[in-house]
C-alpha positions as CSV (number, residue, x, y, z in Angstrom):
1,A,82.1,101.7,104.2
2,K,84.2,104.5,102.5
3,I,87.1,103.7,100.2
4,A,89.6,106.2,98.7
5,V,92.0,105.1,96.0
6,V,94.6,107.0,93.8
7,V,94.6,106.1,90.1
8,G,96.3,107.6,87.1
9,D,95.4,107.6,83.4
10,G,97.4,105.3,81.2
11,A,99.1,106.5,78.0
12,F,100.3,104.2,75.3
13,G,102.1,104.3,71.9
14,E,103.1,106.8,69.3
15,Q,99.4,107.4,68.6
16,G,98.8,108.9,72.0
17,M,96.1,106.5,73.2
18,I,95.0,107.6,76.7
19,I,93.1,105.2,79.0
20,E,90.9,107.2,81.5
21,A,91.4,105.0,84.6
22,N,89.0,106.9,86.7
23,K,86.0,105.9,84.5
24,L,87.0,102.3,84.5
25,F,87.5,102.1,88.2
26,N,84.3,104.0,88.9
27,E,82.4,101.5,86.7
28,I,83.9,98.6,88.6
29,A,83.0,100.2,92.0
30,I,79.4,100.8,90.9
31,S,79.1,97.2,89.7
32,L,80.2,96.1,93.2
33,G,77.5,98.2,94.9
34,F,79.4,101.4,95.7
35,R,78.3,104.9,95.0
36,V,80.9,107.4,93.6
37,K,81.1,110.2,96.1
38,E,84.0,112.2,94.4
39,S,86.5,112.0,91.6
40,L,89.1,114.6,92.4
41,I,91.9,115.5,89.9
42,V,95.0,115.9,91.9
43,N,97.7,116.1,89.2
44,K,98.0,116.7,85.4
45,R,101.0,115.7,83.3
46,I,101.8,116.1,79.6
47,F,102.1,112.7,77.9
48,T,105.0,112.6,75.4
49,T,106.4,109.9,73.1
50,P,109.9,108.7,73.6
51,T,110.9,111.3,70.9
52,R,109.4,114.0,73.1
53,M,106.3,114.7,70.9
54,K,103.4,116.0,73.0
55,K,100.4,113.7,72.7
56,G,98.0,114.8,75.4
57,I,97.4,115.4,79.1
58,I,97.0,112.5,81.6
59,K,95.5,113.0,85.0
60,E,95.9,111.5,88.4
61,Y,92.7,111.2,90.6
62,V,91.6,110.4,94.1
63,L,88.4,108.4,93.8
64,I,86.1,108.2,96.8
65,W,83.4,105.6,97.0
66,E,80.8,104.7,99.6
67,K,78.7,101.7,100.2
């Protein structure tokens, strides 16, 4: 079986903490017996605080797994 999902990084707080969703979802897929075929970056955005301070870049991915 092949599965493709779209996930985006999470960004939180004034400190600019970024959660790399692709790594978390790939770890879950592997634990369920899937192999990671591809992790494609399809979009990048600048993460800013509510006061418009740039804190980093967050990414959107297409993850492709196979079992």
